[in-house]
Coordinates of C-alpha atoms and ligand atoms in Angstrom, one line a residue:
M1 CA 14.8 73.9 9.6
D2 CA 13.0 73.4 6.3
K3 CA 11.0 75.8 4.2
L4 CA 8.6 75.5 1.3
I5 CA 9.1 77.2 -2.1
I6 CA 5.9 77.5 -4.1
N7 CA 5.4 79.0 -7.5
G8 CA 1.9 80.0 -8.6
P9 CA -0.6 80.1 -9.9
N10 CA -1.2 76.3 -10.1
K11 CA -3.8 74.0 -11.6
I12 CA -3.9 70.8 -9.5
K13 CA -5.4 67.6 -10.7
G14 CA -5.9 63.9 -10.0
S15 CA -6.6 62.3 -6.6
V16 CA -5.2 62.8 -3.1
A17 CA -5.8 60.4 -0.1
V18 CA -6.0 62.0 3.3
S19 CA -4.3 60.4 6.3
S20 CA -5.8 59.1 9.5
A21 CA -7.2 61.9 11.6
K22 CA -4.7 63.5 14.0
N23 CA -7.5 64.6 16.4
A24 CA -8.9 61.1 16.6
T25 CA -5.4 59.5 16.9
L26 CA -4.2 61.5 19.9
P27 CA -7.1 60.6 22.3
I28 CA -7.1 57.0 21.0
L29 CA -3.4 56.6 21.7
A30 CA -4.0 58.0 25.2
A31 CA -6.6 55.3 25.7
T32 CA -4.0 52.6 25.2
I33 CA -3.0 53.3 28.8
L34 CA -6.3 51.7 29.8
S35 CA -5.8 48.3 28.3
P36 CA -3.7 45.2 28.9
S37 CA -4.3 44.1 25.3
K38 CA -2.0 44.2 22.3
I39 CA -3.3 47.0 20.1
I40 CA -2.4 47.2 16.4
F41 CA -3.1 50.3 14.4
D42 CA -2.7 50.3 10.7
N43 CA -1.5 53.5 9.0
L44 CA -1.2 55.9 11.9
P45 CA -0.5 59.4 10.4
G46 CA 3.2 60.2 10.2
L47 CA 2.9 63.5 12.2
S48 CA 5.3 65.1 14.7
D49 CA 2.3 65.3 17.2
I50 CA 1.8 61.6 17.0
S51 CA 5.5 60.6 17.4
F52 CA 5.8 63.1 20.2
F53 CA 2.7 61.8 22.0
T54 CA 4.1 58.3 21.6
Q55 CA 7.2 59.4 23.5
I56 CA 5.0 60.7 26.3
L57 CA 3.2 57.3 26.5
N58 CA 6.5 55.5 26.4
S59 CA 7.6 57.6 29.4
L60 CA 4.6 56.3 31.3
G61 CA 5.4 52.7 30.5
V62 CA 3.4 52.1 27.3
Q63 CA 5.5 50.0 24.9
S64 CA 5.2 50.7 21.2
S65 CA 6.8 49.2 18.1
Q66 CA 6.5 49.5 14.3
D67 CA 5.9 46.6 11.9
G68 CA 5.6 47.9 8.4
D69 CA 2.7 50.3 8.3
K70 CA 1.4 48.8 11.5
T71 CA 2.1 50.4 14.9
I72 CA 1.7 48.2 18.0
F73 CA 1.0 49.4 21.5
M74 CA 1.2 47.4 24.7
A75 CA 0.4 48.7 28.2
D76 CA 0.6 45.7 30.3
E77 CA 2.6 47.8 32.9
I78 CA 2.2 51.5 33.6
N79 CA 5.2 52.3 35.8
N80 CA 5.2 56.1 35.8
I81 CA 2.3 58.4 36.5
K82 CA 4.0 61.7 35.9
A83 CA 3.9 63.6 32.5
D84 CA 6.7 66.1 32.6
Y85 CA 6.4 69.8 31.7
D86 CA 9.2 69.6 29.1
L87 CA 7.0 67.0 27.3
V88 CA 3.6 68.4 27.9
R89 CA 4.4 72.1 27.2
K90 CA 5.1 71.2 23.5
M91 CA 1.7 69.7 23.0
R92 CA -1.6 70.6 24.7
A93 CA -3.2 67.2 23.9
S94 CA -0.8 65.6 26.5
V95 CA -3.4 66.5 29.1
L96 CA -5.4 63.6 27.7
V97 CA -3.2 61.2 29.7
L98 CA -4.9 62.5 32.9
G99 CA -8.2 60.6 32.6
P100 CA -6.7 57.2 31.7
L101 CA -3.9 57.4 34.3
L102 CA -6.6 58.1 37.0
A103 CA -8.7 55.2 35.8
R104 CA -5.8 52.7 35.7
K105 CA -3.4 53.9 38.4
K106 CA -5.8 56.1 40.6
E107 CA -3.1 58.8 40.5
A108 CA -1.6 61.2 37.9
I109 CA 0.7 64.1 37.9
V110 CA 0.4 66.1 34.7
S111 CA 1.9 69.4 33.9
L112 CA -0.6 72.1 33.1
P113 CA -0.5 72.4 29.4
G114 CA -0.1 76.1 29.3
G115 CA -1.5 78.2 26.5
C116 CA -0.6 78.0 22.9
A117 CA -0.5 80.3 19.9
I118 CA -4.3 80.2 19.4
G119 CA -5.4 80.8 22.9
S120 CA -5.1 80.2 26.7
R121 CA -6.8 76.9 26.4
P122 CA -7.6 76.2 30.0
V123 CA -8.5 72.7 31.3
D124 CA -11.1 73.7 33.9
I125 CA -13.8 71.6 32.3
H126 CA -11.6 68.5 32.3
L127 CA -10.7 69.0 36.0
K128 CA -14.3 69.8 37.3
G129 CA -15.6 66.6 35.5
L130 CA -12.9 64.5 37.1
E131 CA -13.7 65.8 40.5
K132 CA -17.4 64.8 39.8
L133 CA -16.1 61.3 39.3
G134 CA -14.3 61.3 42.6
A135 CA -10.8 62.6 41.8
E136 CA -9.1 64.9 44.3
I137 CA -7.3 67.6 42.2
E138 CA -4.6 70.0 43.4
I139 CA -2.6 72.4 41.3
K140 CA 0.8 73.3 42.5
K141 CA 4.0 74.6 40.8
G142 CA 2.4 74.3 37.4
Y143 CA 1.4 70.7 37.8
I144 CA -2.0 69.0 38.2
Y145 CA -1.9 66.5 41.1
A146 CA -4.8 64.1 40.8
K147 CA -5.6 61.1 42.9
T148 CA -8.6 58.9 43.9
K149 CA -9.5 56.1 46.1
G150 CA -11.5 54.8 43.1
L151 CA -13.5 56.7 40.5
V152 CA -17.3 56.5 40.9
G153 CA -19.8 56.9 38.0
S154 CA -21.6 60.2 38.1
K155 CA -23.9 62.5 36.0
I156 CA -21.7 65.2 34.4
V157 CA -23.0 68.2 32.5
L158 CA -20.3 70.1 30.5
P159 CA -20.6 73.9 30.5
F160 CA -19.2 73.8 27.0
P161 CA -18.9 70.8 24.6
S162 CA -15.2 70.7 25.0
V163 CA -13.6 68.0 22.7
G164 CA -10.7 67.2 25.0
A165 CA -12.7 67.3 28.2
T166 CA -15.2 64.9 26.7
E167 CA -12.4 62.5 25.7
N168 CA -10.6 62.7 29.0
L169 CA -13.9 62.1 31.0
M170 CA -14.8 59.1 28.7
M171 CA -11.4 57.5 29.5
A172 CA -11.8 58.2 33.2
A173 CA -15.3 56.8 33.4
V174 CA -14.8 53.5 31.6
M175 CA -13.4 51.8 34.8
A176 CA -15.4 53.9 37.3
Q177 CA -17.7 52.1 39.6
G178 CA -21.3 52.3 38.2
T179 CA -22.8 54.5 35.4
T180 CA -21.5 57.8 34.1
T181 CA -23.5 60.2 31.8
I182 CA -21.8 63.1 30.1
D183 CA -24.3 65.7 29.0
N184 CA -23.6 68.5 26.5
A185 CA -20.7 66.3 25.3
A186 CA -18.8 67.2 22.2
R187 CA -20.2 65.5 19.1
E188 CA -17.2 65.6 16.7
P189 CA -16.6 62.5 14.6
E190 CA -13.3 62.1 16.5
I191 CA -15.4 61.6 19.7
E192 CA -17.5 58.9 17.9
D193 CA -14.3 57.2 16.8
H194 CA -12.9 57.4 20.4
G195 CA -16.0 55.7 21.8
N196 CA -15.8 53.0 19.1
F197 CA -12.2 52.3 20.1
L198 CA -13.0 52.2 23.8
N199 CA -15.6 49.6 23.0
E200 CA -13.1 47.6 21.0
L201 CA -11.0 47.5 24.1
G202 CA -13.9 45.9 26.0
F203 CA -15.4 48.9 27.6
K204 CA -19.1 49.9 27.5
V205 CA -19.7 53.3 25.9
K206 CA -23.0 54.4 24.3
G207 CA -24.2 57.6 22.7
H208 CA -20.7 58.8 21.6
G209 CA -21.1 61.2 18.8
S210 CA -24.3 62.6 20.3
S211 CA -24.5 65.1 23.1
T212 CA -25.3 62.5 25.8
I213 CA -22.7 59.8 26.4
T214 CA -23.5 56.9 28.8
I215 CA -20.7 54.7 30.2
E216 CA -21.0 51.5 32.3
G217 CA -17.9 51.0 34.4
V218 CA -15.9 47.8 33.8
K219 CA -13.3 46.4 36.2
F220 CA -9.7 46.2 34.8
E221 CA -9.4 42.6 36.0
D222 CA -12.5 41.7 34.0
L223 CA -11.0 43.0 30.7
K224 CA -10.2 40.1 28.3
V225 CA -6.5 40.4 27.2
R226 CA -6.5 40.0 23.4
E227 CA -5.3 41.4 20.1
V228 CA -7.1 44.5 19.0
N229 CA -6.8 45.8 15.4
Y230 CA -8.1 49.3 14.8
S231 CA -8.3 51.7 11.8
I232 CA -8.7 55.4 12.7
I233 CA -11.1 57.6 10.6
G234 CA -9.8 59.8 7.8
D235 CA -8.8 63.3 8.6
R236 CA -11.8 65.6 7.7
I237 CA -9.8 68.7 8.3
E238 CA -7.0 67.6 5.9
A239 CA -9.7 66.7 3.4
A240 CA -11.3 70.2 3.7
T241 CA -7.9 71.7 3.1
Y242 CA -7.5 69.9 -0.2
I243 CA -11.1 70.5 -1.3
I244 CA -10.6 74.3 -0.7
A245 CA -7.3 74.2 -2.5
A246 CA -8.9 72.7 -5.6
L247 CA -11.7 75.4 -5.5
M248 CA -9.1 78.2 -5.1
M249 CA -7.2 76.9 -8.2
D250 CA -10.4 76.3 -10.2
S251 CA -9.2 72.6 -10.5
E252 CA -10.6 69.2 -10.7
L253 CA -9.5 66.9 -7.8
K254 CA -10.7 63.8 -6.0
V255 CA -10.1 63.9 -2.2
D256 CA -10.2 60.3 -1.0
K257 CA -10.3 58.2 2.2
F258 CA -12.6 60.1 4.5
N259 CA -16.3 60.3 5.3
P260 CA -17.9 63.3 3.6
E261 CA -20.7 63.2 6.3
H262 CA -18.0 64.4 8.7
L263 CA -17.7 67.6 6.6
D264 CA -21.4 68.2 6.0
F265 CA -21.5 71.8 7.2
V266 CA -18.3 72.7 5.3
L267 CA -19.5 71.1 2.1
N268 CA -22.9 72.8 2.3
T269 CA -21.2 76.1 2.8
L270 CA -18.9 75.6 -0.2
Q271 CA -21.8 74.6 -2.3
Q272 CA -23.7 77.7 -1.1
M273 CA -20.7 79.7 -2.4
G274 CA -21.1 78.0 -5.8
A275 CA -18.7 75.0 -5.5
K276 CA -19.4 72.1 -7.8
L277 CA -18.9 69.0 -5.5
E278 CA -19.9 65.4 -5.8
R279 CA -20.0 63.4 -2.5
G280 CA -19.0 59.7 -2.7
E281 CA -19.1 57.1 0.1
N282 CA -15.5 57.9 1.2
F283 CA -14.4 60.7 -1.1
V284 CA -15.4 64.1 -2.5
Q285 CA -14.9 64.9 -6.2
V286 CA -14.3 68.7 -6.8
Y287 CA -15.0 70.1 -10.2
P288 CA -13.7 73.4 -11.6
S289 CA -16.2 75.9 -10.2
G290 CA -15.0 79.3 -11.3
K291 CA -15.2 82.3 -9.0
L292 CA -17.3 81.5 -5.9
K293 CA -19.5 83.9 -4.0
G294 CA -18.5 85.5 -0.7
V295 CA -20.3 84.2 2.4
R296 CA -20.7 84.8 6.2
I297 CA -19.7 81.9 8.5
E298 CA -19.5 81.5 12.3
T299 CA -17.3 78.7 13.8
A300 CA -19.1 76.4 16.2
P301 CA -18.8 73.0 17.9
Y302 CA -19.7 70.1 15.7
P303 CA -21.9 69.8 13.7
G304 CA -21.3 73.5 13.0
F305 CA -18.5 75.0 11.0
P306 CA -15.2 73.7 12.4
T307 CA -12.7 76.3 13.7
D308 CA -10.0 74.1 12.3
V309 CA -11.1 75.0 8.8
Q310 CA -11.5 78.7 9.5
A311 CA -8.0 79.8 8.2
Q312 CA -8.4 77.7 5.1
I313 CA -11.8 79.1 4.1
M314 CA -10.5 82.6 4.7
A315 CA -7.9 82.0 2.1
L316 CA -10.6 81.0 -0.3
M317 CA -12.8 84.0 0.6
G318 CA -10.1 86.4 -0.6
V319 CA -10.4 85.2 -4.2
C320 CA -14.2 85.0 -4.2
D321 CA -16.5 87.4 -6.0
G322 CA -17.8 89.6 -3.2
D323 CA -17.0 90.1 0.4
S324 CA -17.1 87.6 3.3
V325 CA -17.3 87.6 7.1
I326 CA -15.9 85.1 9.6
I327 CA -16.9 85.0 13.3
E328 CA -14.5 82.9 15.3
N329 CA -16.4 81.7 18.4
I330 CA -14.1 78.9 19.6
F331 CA -10.6 80.3 20.2
E332 CA -9.7 83.9 21.2
N333 CA -6.7 84.3 19.1
R334 CA -7.1 82.4 15.9
F335 CA -6.5 85.1 13.3
M336 CA -2.7 85.0 13.2
H337 CA -2.7 84.0 9.6
V338 CA -4.3 87.3 8.7
P339 CA -1.1 89.5 8.6
E340 CA 0.7 86.9 6.6
L341 CA -2.2 86.6 4.1
V342 CA -2.3 90.4 3.8
R343 CA 1.4 90.3 2.8
M344 CA 0.2 88.3 -0.2
G345 CA -2.4 90.8 -1.3
Y346 CA -5.5 89.9 0.9
D347 CA -7.6 92.8 2.2
I348 CA -8.8 91.7 5.6
E349 CA -10.0 93.8 8.6
I350 CA -10.1 92.3 12.1
D351 CA -12.5 93.5 14.8
G352 CA -12.3 91.3 17.9
N353 CA -13.4 87.8 16.8
N354 CA -14.8 89.1 13.5
A355 CA -12.9 89.1 10.3
F356 CA -14.1 91.0 7.2
I357 CA -12.5 89.7 4.0
K358 CA -12.7 91.6 0.7
G359 CA -13.2 89.5 -2.4
N360 CA -11.4 89.7 -5.7
S361 CA -7.9 90.1 -4.2
E362 CA -5.0 89.9 -6.7
L363 CA -2.6 87.5 -4.8
T364 CA 1.2 87.8 -5.3
G365 CA 3.8 85.5 -3.9
A366 CA 5.8 86.6 -0.9
P367 CA 8.0 85.3 1.9
V368 CA 5.6 84.4 4.7
M369 CA 5.9 82.6 8.1
C370 CA 3.8 79.9 9.7
T371 CA 2.3 80.8 13.1
D372 CA 0.2 77.7 13.9
L373 CA -1.0 74.5 12.3
R374 CA -4.0 75.5 10.4
A375 CA -2.7 79.0 9.6
S376 CA 0.2 77.2 7.8
A377 CA -2.3 75.4 5.5
A378 CA -4.0 78.7 4.7
L379 CA -0.7 80.3 3.6
I380 CA 0.1 77.3 1.3
L381 CA -3.3 77.5 -0.3
A382 CA -2.7 81.2 -0.9
A383 CA 0.8 80.7 -2.2
M384 CA -0.4 78.0 -4.6
T385 CA -2.9 80.4 -6.0
A386 CA -0.8 83.6 -6.0
Q387 CA 1.2 84.9 -9.0
G388 CA 4.9 84.3 -8.5
E389 CA 7.2 82.7 -5.9
S390 CA 6.4 82.4 -2.2
T391 CA 8.7 81.0 0.5
I392 CA 7.1 79.6 3.6
S393 CA 9.2 79.3 6.8
R394 CA 8.6 77.7 10.2
I395 CA 6.9 74.7 8.6
Y396 CA 7.4 72.7 11.8
H397 CA 3.9 74.0 12.6
L398 CA 2.6 72.2 9.5
D399 CA 4.3 68.9 10.3
R400 CA 2.2 68.7 13.4
G401 CA -1.0 68.0 11.5
Y402 CA -0.3 67.4 7.8
E403 CA 1.4 64.3 6.7
K404 CA 3.7 64.8 3.7
L405 CA 1.8 67.9 2.5
A406 CA 4.4 69.0 0.0
D407 CA 4.7 65.5 -1.5
K408 CA 0.9 65.2 -1.7
F409 CA 0.6 68.6 -3.5
A410 CA 3.5 67.8 -5.8
G411 CA 1.7 64.5 -6.6
I412 CA -1.4 66.4 -7.8
N413 CA 0.6 68.7 -10.1
G414 CA 1.4 71.4 -7.5
N415 CA 4.6 73.5 -8.0
I416 CA 5.9 73.1 -4.5
Q417 CA 9.3 72.1 -3.1
R418 CA 10.5 71.4 0.5
V419 CA 14.1 72.6 1.0
K420 CA 16.5 73.1 3.9
E421 CA 16.5 76.6 5.1
Ligands
EPZ501 C1 -9.6 70.0 20.0 O1 -8.9 70.9 20.9 C2 -8.7 69.9 18.8 N1 -7.4 69.3 19.2 C3 -8.4 71.3 18.2 O2 -7.7 71.1 17.0 C4 -9.8 71.9 17.8 O3 -9.6 73.2 17.3 C5 -10.7 71.9 19.0 O4 -10.8 70.6 19.6 C6 -12.1 72.4 18.7 O5 -12.7 71.6 17.8 C7 -7.4 67.9 19.3 O6 -8.4 67.2 19.2 C8 -6.0 67.3 19.7 P1 -11.9 72.2 23.2 P2 -9.4 71.0 22.4 O7 -11.6 71.7 24.5 O8 -9.9 69.7 22.9 C9 -12.2 76.1 25.8 C10 -6.0 71.5 15.4 O9 -5.7 72.5 14.7 N2 -12.0 75.2 26.9 O10 -13.1 71.8 22.4 O11 -8.4 71.7 23.2 C11 -10.9 76.3 25.0 O12 -10.1 77.3 25.5 C12 -6.4 71.7 16.9 O13 -6.0 70.3 15.0 C13 -12.1 75.7 28.2 O14 -12.4 76.9 28.4 O15 -10.7 72.0 22.2 C14 -11.4 76.7 23.6 O16 -11.7 78.1 23.6 C15 -6.4 73.1 17.3 N3 -11.9 74.9 29.3 C16 -12.8 75.9 23.5 O17 -13.1 75.6 24.9 C17 -11.6 73.6 29.1 O18 -11.4 72.8 30.1 C18 -12.7 74.7 22.7 O19 -11.8 73.8 23.3 C19 -11.5 73.1 27.8 C20 -11.7 73.9 26.7

């Protein structure tokens, strides 16, 4: 296993380009199950989650190949409808094959994803929505057995704007007979990208990105077989991570290749804290902003403050002037980065889903351990800012969602090395 060695404090500078969004790529790859067309993606992110999900799709019969920086998917034949536990347990997003398999094959056997480090992460909203569309769902021996005589369009109201449930139901509905509406749908930019991709495949999706999505069912045999080229949106969470890094190190940095509108709430929060930011069309320019002010934030579904940026802004809050509060409303156990940050000199109290962060901490390098994807990023930001050497272990968590992070930081003057443990 690898680890990172970081010596701080650092001043980063220059320009960094974010990769395509992991959380848009995963559902879009699941949607390749739906199409007989040849689908060509340019610059899919080089992440373990993506290569792993591709293996799952291959096990179902989706063919994939690489041609330079293009990745080609072809699903002219789906010859397996079972997503095995030993594949699904490693990545919760695997449950996203349920909707497209039901749509295309009228049957699916998918292992229950099980919980993960940040929470139990049930799929009840996915399953209830699929039943509304005419699926018969049975759970036995840890597997979801789903089948249908043919999905029928329906009016679905989500009890919570679940990102994954919205995506699964969109994919199930695109070939259902008649019209489907999904109310209280998730509104994340990744959902908008998902709907755009489905339309590129020849489906009829409207309102994606808003809280009401309307889908007209299309017959599989009516789909035109053609070549589809698609570019996935930039990763707003990765962008937020680099923007916060520059602010923690009082540095000047251009964060490129994403849409700043997708981070509106985060950028407004940072500016409220005193950050000097300039928003371009597909970049944000960060200027040295000195010590920022503490702030109170609550994580929320889009367009609110994203839970995937919670750990990173907590790292920033520790070096602000004044105290801060974070209320984590999305996941029940997403403060595992706190004990590791405390080892580096942070003063943070946890009370249920509230975190109270003291400002003006003197950070010192330490050996720390990654616990989940976004927690890993927070530790790196802290280590880059702290005085002295830090070693960061279990960085396989990091590789799930950050492409070449050490190289990217080294490329903007960061003192960071990736070494064999
Ligand atoms: C997506 O997860 C993202 N993952 C997560 O990113 C992100 O944190 C999350 O959305 C919220 O924005 C991908 O897109 C691959 P949810 P998802 O369904 O779809 C509860 C990262 O770091 N819930 O919106 O699983 C659930 O337990 C990852 O990149 C139910 O109760 O999120 C959670 O508390 C982490 N029943 C809340 O809703 C359900 O059927 C939000 O879950 C579904 C969800």
